N, CA, C and O of each residue as an XYZ file, in Angstrom:
664
protein
N      25.396     10.846    -87.841
C      25.547      9.425    -88.082
C      25.652      9.141    -89.576
O      26.506      8.358    -89.992
N      24.817      9.749    -90.373
C      24.830      9.504    -91.812
C      25.614     10.581    -92.552
O      25.522     10.679    -93.776
N      26.384     11.389    -91.827
C      27.162     12.444    -92.447
C      26.336     13.634    -92.900
O      26.735     14.365    -93.807
N      25.183     13.831    -92.268
C      24.308     14.954    -92.621
C      24.002     15.763    -91.367
O      24.291     15.341    -90.247
N      23.414     16.929    -91.582
C      23.086     17.826    -90.480
C      22.103     17.179    -89.504
O      21.164     16.494    -89.909
N      22.335     17.405    -88.230
C      21.466     16.898    -87.171
C      20.081     17.529    -87.313
O      19.968     18.755    -87.285
N      19.022     16.723    -87.464
C      17.681     17.299    -87.637
C      17.190     18.069    -86.416
O      16.245     18.852    -86.514
N      17.826     17.851    -85.267
C      17.444     18.602    -84.068
C      17.959     20.037    -84.102
O      17.618     20.854    -83.247
N      18.793     20.331    -85.114
C      19.379     21.667    -85.232
C      18.907     22.407    -86.484
O      19.375     23.510    -86.764
N      17.985     21.809    -87.236
C      17.528     22.429    -88.483
C      16.049     22.129    -88.714
O      15.470     21.257    -88.067
N      15.461     22.854    -89.632
C      14.048     22.637    -89.954
C      13.173     22.882    -88.741
O      13.267     23.922    -88.089
N      12.315     21.908    -88.445
C      11.423     22.031    -87.283
C      12.138     21.706    -85.975
O      11.561     21.833    -84.895
N      13.389     21.288    -86.079
C      14.211     20.904    -84.924
C      13.677     19.666    -84.208
O      13.932     19.458    -83.022
N      12.944     18.861    -84.942
C      12.426     17.610    -84.400
C      13.202     16.467    -85.043
O      13.466     16.507    -86.245
N      13.577     15.440    -84.262
C      14.389     14.357    -84.818
C      13.598     13.316    -85.604
O      14.162     12.299    -86.006
N      12.323     13.544    -85.828
C      11.472     12.514    -86.408
C      11.414     12.477    -87.922
O      12.081     13.238    -88.623
N      10.582     11.554    -88.396
C      10.415     11.239    -89.809
C      10.170     12.470    -90.678
O      10.867     12.672    -91.672
N       9.195     13.289    -90.318
C       8.790     14.411    -91.181
C       9.920     15.407    -91.382
O      10.178     15.834    -92.508
N      10.589     15.777    -90.313
C      11.684     16.734    -90.436
C      12.850     16.132    -91.211
O      13.458     16.805    -92.043
N      13.163     14.874    -90.944
C      14.246     14.214    -91.678
C      13.883     14.117    -93.161
O      14.747     14.289    -94.021
N      12.618     13.845    -93.465
C      12.176     13.797    -94.864
C      12.392     15.148    -95.544
O      12.929     15.209    -96.650
N      11.983     16.210    -94.894
C      12.145     17.546    -95.481
C      13.621     17.925    -95.631
O      14.007     18.556    -96.615
N      14.437     17.540    -94.657
C      15.845     17.947    -94.672
C      16.737     17.047    -95.516
O      17.639     17.526    -96.203
N      16.481     15.726    -95.463
C      17.460     14.786    -96.011
C      16.894     13.756    -96.985
O      17.642     12.918    -97.489
N      15.603     13.798    -97.258
C      15.050     12.904    -98.266
C      14.489     11.602    -97.726
O      14.542     11.310    -96.531
N      13.951     10.835    -98.660
C      13.200      9.622    -98.316
C      14.026      8.532    -97.649
O      13.568      7.904    -96.695
N      15.229      8.303    -98.139
C      16.026      7.188    -97.618
C      16.304      7.346    -96.121
O      16.076      6.415    -95.348
N      16.790      8.507    -95.713
C      17.067      8.723    -94.289
C      15.777      8.830    -93.477
O      15.739      8.418    -92.318
N      14.726      9.379    -94.078
C      13.442      9.459    -93.370
C      12.897      8.061    -93.092
O      12.404      7.797    -91.995
N      12.982      7.170    -94.068
C      12.511      5.797    -93.849
C      13.372      5.073    -92.820
O      12.857      4.289    -92.022
N      14.678      5.330    -92.831
C      15.549      4.740    -91.807
C      15.164      5.249    -90.423
O      15.140      4.482    -89.460
N      14.864      6.541    -90.323
C      14.422      7.131    -89.053
C      13.127      6.486    -88.591
O      12.992      6.113    -87.426
N      12.175      6.356    -89.506
C      10.889      5.732    -89.193
C      11.083      4.303    -88.692
O      10.505      3.907    -87.680
N      11.892      3.544    -89.400
C      12.128      2.146    -89.031
C      12.801      2.033    -87.664
O      12.382      1.228    -86.833
N      13.832      2.826    -87.430
C      14.531      2.765    -86.143
C      13.632      3.214    -84.992
O      13.625      2.593    -83.929
N      12.876      4.291    -85.203
C      11.971      4.764    -84.151
C      10.888      3.734    -83.851
O      10.528      3.532    -82.692
N      10.370      3.085    -84.884
C       9.311      2.093    -84.679
C       9.837      0.838    -83.990
O       9.118      0.210    -83.213
N      11.074      0.475    -84.266
C      11.600     -0.803    -83.762
C      12.337     -0.712    -82.431
O      12.584     -1.740    -81.800
N      12.690      0.482    -81.993
C      13.563      0.607    -80.823
C      12.990     -0.010    -79.551
O      13.753     -0.497    -78.716
N      11.688     -0.005    -79.381
C      11.099     -0.556    -78.167
C      10.648     -1.997    -78.275
O      10.204     -2.587    -77.291
N      10.758     -2.566    -79.459
C      10.223     -3.913    -79.656
C      10.850     -4.987    -78.769
O      10.120     -5.843    -78.269
N      12.161     -4.985    -78.550
C      12.723     -6.049    -77.701
C      12.121     -6.096    -76.294
O      11.823     -7.182    -75.796
N      11.937     -4.950    -75.649
C      11.369     -4.984    -74.294
C       9.891     -5.358    -74.326
O       9.386     -5.971    -73.385
N       9.198     -4.997    -75.398
C       7.793     -5.394    -75.524
C       7.673     -6.895    -75.741
O       6.807     -7.542    -75.152
N       8.535     -7.452    -76.581
C       8.525     -8.905    -76.771
C       8.851     -9.614    -75.459
O       8.283    -10.664    -75.160
N       9.761     -9.043    -74.682
C      10.072     -9.615    -73.373
C       8.839     -9.589    -72.473
O       8.574    -10.558    -71.761
N       8.088     -8.494    -72.496
C       6.879     -8.420    -71.659
C       5.854     -9.468    -72.082
O       5.151    -10.023    -71.238
N       5.765     -9.740    -73.376
C       4.871    -10.799    -73.859
C       5.384    -12.169    -73.426
O       4.620    -13.012    -72.957
N       6.689    -12.378    -73.590
C       7.288    -13.663    -73.242
C       7.130    -13.955    -71.749
O       6.918    -15.101    -71.352
N       7.236    -12.909    -70.926
C       7.070    -13.077    -69.479
C       5.611    -13.285    -69.079
O       5.324    -13.611    -67.927
N       4.703    -13.100    -70.010
C       3.285    -13.292    -69.726
C       2.662    -12.170    -68.913
O       1.680    -12.387    -68.205
N       3.224    -10.974    -69.010
C       2.650     -9.850    -68.275
C       1.234     -9.570    -68.773
O       0.940     -9.777    -69.950
N       0.362     -9.105    -67.890
C      -0.999     -8.771    -68.328
C      -0.978     -7.551    -69.257
O      -0.007     -6.795    -69.268
N      -2.050     -7.361    -70.034
C      -2.078     -6.252    -70.994
C      -1.765     -4.883    -70.395
O      -1.073     -4.082    -71.023
N      -2.265     -4.601    -69.187
C      -1.994     -3.286    -68.601
C      -0.499     -3.109    -68.350
O       0.031     -2.013    -68.536
N       0.191     -4.174    -67.929
C       1.631     -4.093    -67.665
C       2.415     -3.979    -68.977
O       3.398     -3.242    -69.057
N       1.977     -4.708    -69.996
C       2.601     -4.564    -71.314
C       2.439     -3.122    -71.798
O       3.356     -2.539    -72.377
N       1.270     -2.569    -71.551
C       1.018     -1.177    -71.924
C       1.918     -0.207    -71.186
O       2.353      0.793    -71.756
N       2.202     -0.493    -69.922
C       3.109      0.372    -69.164
C       4.523      0.296    -69.735
O       5.237      1.298    -69.779
N       4.920     -0.893    -70.170
C       6.221     -1.027    -70.833
C       6.219     -0.185    -72.107
O       7.177      0.536    -72.388
N       5.133     -0.285    -72.873
C       5.016      0.517    -74.090
C       5.028      2.002    -73.801
O       5.664      2.772    -74.521
N       4.335      2.410    -72.762
C       4.309      3.825    -72.388
C       5.704      4.300    -71.981
O       6.096      5.423    -72.295
N       6.448      3.447    -71.285
C       7.828      3.794    -70.921
C       8.679      3.994    -72.176
O       9.506      4.905    -72.229
N       8.477      3.150    -73.177
C       9.188      3.314    -74.451
C       8.860      4.677    -75.057
O       9.756      5.402    -75.490
N       7.576      5.022    -75.085
C       7.151      6.290    -75.691
C       7.660      7.495    -74.906
O       8.067      8.496    -75.496
N       7.639      7.401    -73.592
C       8.151      8.504    -72.770
C       9.655      8.670    -72.952
O      10.157      9.791    -73.031
N      10.370      7.550    -73.018
C      11.810      7.610    -73.257
C      12.140      8.197    -74.617
O      13.131      8.912    -74.772
N      11.307      7.892    -75.602
C      11.495      8.453    -76.941
C      11.203      9.955    -76.948
O      11.926     10.734    -77.569
N      10.151     10.344    -76.262
C       9.703     11.739    -76.287
C      10.529     12.662    -75.399
O      10.677     13.848    -75.693
N      11.061     12.118    -74.317
C      11.778     12.938    -73.332
C      13.120     12.307    -72.955
O      13.334     11.983    -71.787
N      14.025     12.127    -73.917
C      15.313     11.493    -73.593
C      16.215     12.436    -72.789
O      16.463     13.560    -73.224
N      16.700     12.006    -71.645
C      17.537     12.887    -70.826
C      18.823     13.317    -71.527
O      19.310     14.421    -71.280
N      19.384     12.475    -72.394
C      20.638     12.820    -73.062
C      20.452     13.863    -74.159
O      21.441     14.352    -74.705
N      19.212     14.217    -74.497
C      18.928     15.312    -75.441
C      18.137     16.420    -74.756
O      17.312     17.085    -75.382
N      18.397     16.615    -73.458
C      17.728     17.649    -72.660
C      16.209     17.510    -72.696
O      15.480     18.502    -72.698
N      15.750     16.268    -72.723
C      14.319     15.942    -72.688
C      13.560     16.460    -73.911
O      12.353     16.695    -73.846
N      14.275     16.635    -75.028
C      13.653     17.077    -76.282
C      13.766     15.957    -77.303
O      14.759     15.855    -78.023
N      12.751     15.129    -77.357
C      12.765     14.010    -78.287
C      11.708     14.151    -79.359
O      11.273     15.251    -79.699
N      11.310     13.009    -79.879
C      10.341     12.976    -80.963
C       8.910     13.102    -80.480
O       8.646     13.282    -79.291
N       8.006     13.004    -81.418
C       6.585     13.181    -81.122
C       5.864     11.864    -80.901
O       4.648     11.849    -80.707
N       6.586     10.772    -80.928
C       6.108      9.446    -80.522
C       5.184      8.759    -81.517
O       4.589      7.736    -81.179
N       5.043      9.281    -82.724
C       4.145      8.638    -83.686
C       4.734      7.315    -84.169
O       4.076      6.278    -84.081
N       5.958      7.340    -84.677
C       6.580      6.108    -85.162
C       6.808      5.123    -84.020
O       6.613      3.919    -84.190
N       7.217      5.624    -82.866
C       7.422      4.733    -81.718
C       6.111      4.116    -81.254
O       6.072      2.940    -80.894
N       5.033      4.904    -81.261
C       3.719      4.364    -80.894
C       3.286      3.306    -81.895
O       2.695      2.294    -81.519
N       3.578      3.539    -83.168
C       3.268      2.525    -84.174
C       4.009      1.229    -83.859
O       3.418      0.150    -83.911
N       5.294      1.325    -83.535
C       6.070      0.127    -83.210
C       5.550     -0.586    -81.976
O       5.463     -1.814    -81.952
N       5.204      0.182    -80.949
C       4.645     -0.406    -79.724
C       3.338     -1.121    -80.045
O       3.122     -2.258    -79.625
N       2.473     -0.448    -80.789
C       1.175     -1.054    -81.106
C       1.315     -2.208    -82.085
O       0.491     -3.123    -82.075
N       2.333     -2.186    -82.924
C       2.555     -3.305    -83.838
C       2.823     -4.592    -83.064
O       2.424     -5.675    -83.493
N       3.496     -4.472    -81.930
C       3.746     -5.641    -81.079
C       2.511     -5.988    -80.250
O       2.114     -7.152    -80.190
N       1.903     -4.994    -79.613
C       0.811     -5.263    -78.669
C      -0.553     -5.398    -79.339
O      -1.358     -6.238    -78.937
N      -0.816     -4.589    -80.342
C      -2.132     -4.561    -81.007
C      -1.911     -4.421    -82.511
O      -2.179     -3.359    -83.073
N      -1.426     -5.473    -83.170
C      -1.009     -5.334    -84.567
C      -2.104     -4.847    -85.518
O      -1.821     -4.056    -86.418
N      -3.338     -5.299    -85.339
C      -4.399     -4.861    -86.255
C      -4.728     -3.390    -86.065
O      -5.035     -2.690    -87.030
N      -4.665     -2.923    -84.838
C      -4.875     -1.495    -84.577
C      -3.749     -0.696    -85.237
O      -3.999      0.322    -85.883
N      -2.526     -1.158    -85.074
C      -1.378     -0.472    -85.671
C      -1.512     -0.399    -87.188
O      -1.231      0.636    -87.791
N      -1.937     -1.486    -87.795
C      -2.065     -1.496    -89.250
C      -3.185     -0.574    -89.729
O      -3.036      0.095    -90.751
N      -4.295     -0.531    -89.009
C      -5.379      0.410    -89.350
C      -4.882      1.851    -89.272
O      -5.150      2.663    -90.157
N      -4.162      2.150    -88.210
C      -3.636      3.512    -88.033
C      -2.606      3.849    -89.107
O      -2.590      4.966    -89.623
N      -1.753      2.894    -89.444
C      -0.745      3.129    -90.481
C      -1.405      3.368    -91.837
O      -0.960      4.221    -92.605
N      -2.451      2.624    -92.127
C      -3.169      2.814    -93.389
C      -3.790      4.212    -93.452
O      -3.674      4.906    -94.462
N      -4.444      4.613    -92.370
C      -5.031      5.954    -92.330
C      -3.943      7.016    -92.460
O      -4.115      7.992    -93.189
N      -2.821      6.832    -91.755
C      -1.722      7.792    -91.835
C      -1.238      7.920    -93.280
O      -1.067      9.029    -93.786
N      -1.020      6.788    -93.937
C      -0.501      6.809    -95.309
C      -1.465      7.510    -96.267
O      -1.044      8.321    -97.092
N      -2.745      7.201    -96.158
C      -3.741      7.821    -97.043
C      -3.798      9.328    -96.812
O      -3.793     10.105    -97.767
N      -3.851      9.739    -95.555
C      -3.935     11.174    -95.265
C      -2.646     11.909    -95.631
O      -2.696     13.020    -96.159
N      -1.506     11.303    -95.357
C      -0.235     11.943    -95.716
C      -0.155     12.127    -97.230
O       0.356     13.140    -97.708
N      -0.653     11.159    -97.974
C      -0.639     11.232    -99.432
C      -1.617     12.288    -99.945
O      -1.290     13.063   -100.843
N      -2.814     12.311    -99.368
C      -3.858     13.224    -99.856
C      -3.688     14.653    -99.326
O      -3.814     15.614   -100.084
N      -3.406     14.791    -98.038
C      -3.359     16.112    -97.407
C      -1.944     16.695    -97.448
O      -1.772     17.913    -97.414
N      -0.937     15.831    -97.520
C       0.471     16.225    -97.567
C       0.930     16.945    -96.303
O       1.835     17.778    -96.344
N       0.295     16.614    -95.182
C       0.684     17.202    -93.900
C       0.782     16.080    -92.875
O      -0.218     15.445    -92.538
N       1.991     15.842    -92.384
C       2.211     14.745    -91.445
C       1.422     14.939    -90.158
O       0.923     13.969    -89.587
N       1.303     16.174    -89.697
C       0.594     16.412    -88.432
C      -0.866     15.995    -88.535
O      -1.397     15.389    -87.605
N      -1.522     16.308    -89.645
C      -2.925     15.906    -89.832
C      -3.026     14.388    -89.828
O      -3.893     13.819    -89.164
N      -2.136     13.733    -90.572
C      -2.146     12.272    -90.628
C      -1.874     11.668    -89.253
O      -2.519     10.695    -88.863
N      -0.935     12.233    -88.529
C      -0.578     11.713    -87.204
C      -1.703     11.900    -86.200
O      -2.015     10.988    -85.434
N      -2.313     13.081    -86.199
C      -3.398     13.353    -85.252
C      -4.617     12.482    -85.539
O      -5.240     11.959    -84.615
N      -4.955     12.327    -86.805
C      -6.100     11.481    -87.156
C      -5.836     10.024    -86.800
O      -6.720      9.336    -86.289
N      -4.630      9.556    -87.066
C      -4.282      8.171    -86.730
C      -4.300      7.944    -85.225
O      -4.761      6.907    -84.748
N      -3.796      8.923    -84.483
C      -3.829      8.818    -83.020
C      -5.267      8.777    -82.525
O      -5.581      8.042    -81.588
N      -6.137      9.554    -83.141
C      -7.548      9.539    -82.761
C      -8.241      8.238    -83.103
O      -9.143      7.803    -82.388
N      -7.822      7.614    -84.195
C      -8.410      6.333    -84.593
C      -8.003      5.198    -83.655
O      -8.787      4.276    -83.430
N      -6.807      5.253    -83.112
C      -6.256      4.132    -82.342
C      -7.165      3.645    -81.216
O      -7.429      2.444    -81.156
N      -7.658      4.500    -80.323
C      -8.530      3.983    -79.259
C      -9.843      3.420    -79.799
O     -10.359      2.429    -79.283
N     -10.380      4.057    -80.839
C     -11.632      3.558    -81.423
C     -11.433      2.177    -82.036
O     -12.252      1.279    -81.836
N     -10.349      2.010    -82.780
C     -10.064      0.710    -83.387
C      -9.785     -0.343    -82.322
O     -10.151     -1.507    -82.485
N      -9.143      0.061    -81.242
C      -8.817     -0.921    -80.197
C     -10.062     -1.429    -79.480
O     -10.052     -2.537    -78.943
N     -11.137     -0.635    -79.464
C     -12.390     -1.107    -78.851
C     -12.830     -2.405    -79.517
O     -13.286     -3.329    -78.842
N     -12.696     -2.478    -80.842
C     -13.133     -3.671    -81.573
C     -12.022     -4.685    -81.784
O     -12.269     -5.891    -81.748
N     -10.810     -4.214    -82.002
C      -9.736     -5.114    -82.407
C      -8.837     -5.578    -81.267
O      -8.179     -6.612    -81.389
N      -8.796     -4.840    -80.169
C      -7.911     -5.188    -79.047
C      -8.485     -4.634    -77.753
O      -7.866     -3.776    -77.123
N      -9.666     -5.110    -77.341
C     -10.346     -4.504    -76.190
C      -9.551     -4.543    -74.885
O      -9.749     -3.687    -74.024
N      -8.664     -5.509    -74.725
C      -7.855     -5.567    -73.501
C      -6.855     -4.409    -73.408
O      -6.296     -4.149    -72.343
N      -6.640     -3.730    -74.514
C      -5.614     -2.689    -74.571
C      -6.186     -1.279    -74.730
O      -5.428     -0.331    -74.933
N      -7.503     -1.126    -74.640
C      -8.121      0.180    -74.895
C      -7.525      1.265    -74.005
O      -7.179      2.341    -74.493
N      -7.402      1.002    -72.728
C      -6.914      2.030    -71.797
C      -5.477      2.431    -72.124
O      -5.155      3.619    -72.134
N      -4.615      1.456    -72.391
C      -3.222      1.810    -72.677
C      -3.102      2.510    -74.027
O      -2.275      3.408    -74.185
N      -3.914      2.110    -74.996
C      -3.897      2.797    -76.290
C      -4.378      4.236    -76.116
O      -3.872      5.142    -76.778
N      -5.341      4.452    -75.239
C      -5.775      5.820    -74.940
C      -4.622      6.633    -74.350
O      -4.454      7.806    -74.683
N      -3.838      6.020    -73.485
C      -2.678      6.716    -72.909
C      -1.669      7.073    -74.001
O      -1.112      8.171    -73.998
N      -1.433      6.146    -74.933
C      -0.525      6.435    -76.047
C      -1.049      7.629    -76.850
O      -0.287      8.514    -77.240
N      -2.367      7.634    -77.088
C      -2.993      8.708    -77.865
C      -2.837     10.052    -77.169
O      -2.514     11.053    -77.809
N      -3.063     10.076    -75.873
C      -2.920     11.330    -75.121
C      -1.492     11.860    -75.251
O      -1.291     13.059    -75.442
N      -0.508     10.980    -75.149
C       0.881     11.416    -75.275
C       1.152     11.973    -76.673
O       1.750     13.041    -76.809
N       0.718     11.262    -77.702
C       0.948     11.735    -79.073
C       0.265     13.087    -79.293
O       0.854     13.990    -79.887
N      -0.966     13.227    -78.819
C      -1.668     14.507    -78.969
C      -0.945     15.622    -78.213
O      -0.809     16.734    -78.724
N      -0.487     15.329    -77.013
C       0.239     16.333    -76.227
C       1.522     16.761    -76.930
O       1.880     17.938    -76.908
N       2.207     15.821    -77.547
C       3.448     16.136    -78.254
C       3.195     16.953    -79.525
O       4.129     17.518    -80.094
N       1.946     17.015    -79.967
C       1.594     17.746    -81.186
C       0.894     19.081    -80.914
O       0.292     19.646    -81.827
N       0.955     19.589    -79.705
C       0.230     20.823    -79.388
C       0.659     22.003    -80.272
O      -0.186     22.778    -80.720
N       1.947     22.140    -80.520
C       2.398     23.232    -81.396
C       1.903     23.033    -82.822
O       1.552     23.996    -83.504
N       1.878     21.775    -83.269
C       1.352     21.493    -84.607
C      -0.126     21.862    -84.696
O      -0.576     22.414    -85.700
N      -0.872     21.553    -83.646
C      -2.301     21.883    -83.623
C      -2.483     23.396    -83.716
O      -3.349     23.878    -84.446
N      -1.666     24.140    -82.977
C      -1.745     25.609    -83.043
C      -1.422     26.114    -84.448
O      -2.101     27.002    -84.964
N      -0.379     25.543    -85.068
C      -0.023     25.969    -86.425
C      -1.108     25.588    -87.430
O      -1.387     26.346    -88.359
N      -1.723     24.414    -87.250
C      -2.822     24.011    -88.135
C      -3.983     24.994    -88.035
O      -4.580     25.364    -89.046
N      -4.294     25.410    -86.829
C      -5.395     26.361    -86.623
C      -5.101     27.711    -87.277
O      -6.013     28.389    -87.751
N      -3.820     28.097    -87.300
C      -3.426     29.368    -87.922
C      -3.165     29.224    -89.423
O      -2.991     30.217    -90.129
N      -3.141     27.970    -89.905
C      -2.843     27.734    -91.320
C      -1.366     27.795    -91.642
O      -0.990     28.024    -92.792
N      -0.518     27.590    -90.638
C       0.921     27.713    -90.851
C       1.698     26.420    -90.731
O       2.925     26.454    -90.639
N       1.027     25.285    -90.728
C       1.736     24.008    -90.583
C       2.432     23.649    -91.894
O       1.843     23.720    -92.973
N       3.690     23.265    -91.770
C       4.494     22.916    -92.933
C       4.075     21.555    -93.483
O       3.789     20.635    -92.717
N       4.041     21.430    -94.784
C       3.680     20.168    -95.428
C       4.859     19.232    -95.557
O       5.987     19.558    -95.186
N       4.572     18.070    -96.087
C       5.630     17.081    -96.310
C       6.431     17.422    -97.556
O       7.366     16.702    -97.905
């Protein structure tokens, strides 16, 4: 799309922010982050406009994350759902999303490893939702489980000391 190599064919072979940052720099990485975060917002806003209960809004959000993580047109090999989860939570639980984004930014800056920042932020999300968005705790937990599951290889590499930095 931007006249550069497909990130699914190079680096970590993941289409997300971190791989695009390593392969193509900040500008395309930020565009990737923005598009991944915003792609599900229209259907989430529709769920709010329709007055769906929080659990149903969460199911819409989970569908967005599953579609991002397992797109059939890419042989079910999608992203790790961090940016998409941020976008979903920005609509449904904005204060939780902002807390997680702040933690992600601080850890990414200090530790220089996106996986550490992503895993810690995913872990914070259900805890923050207990206080900031109690109606959404269960769905935020589901988002967290998906993000953690999508990071299993990263967790293994972190344990071995082989995870690539930003």
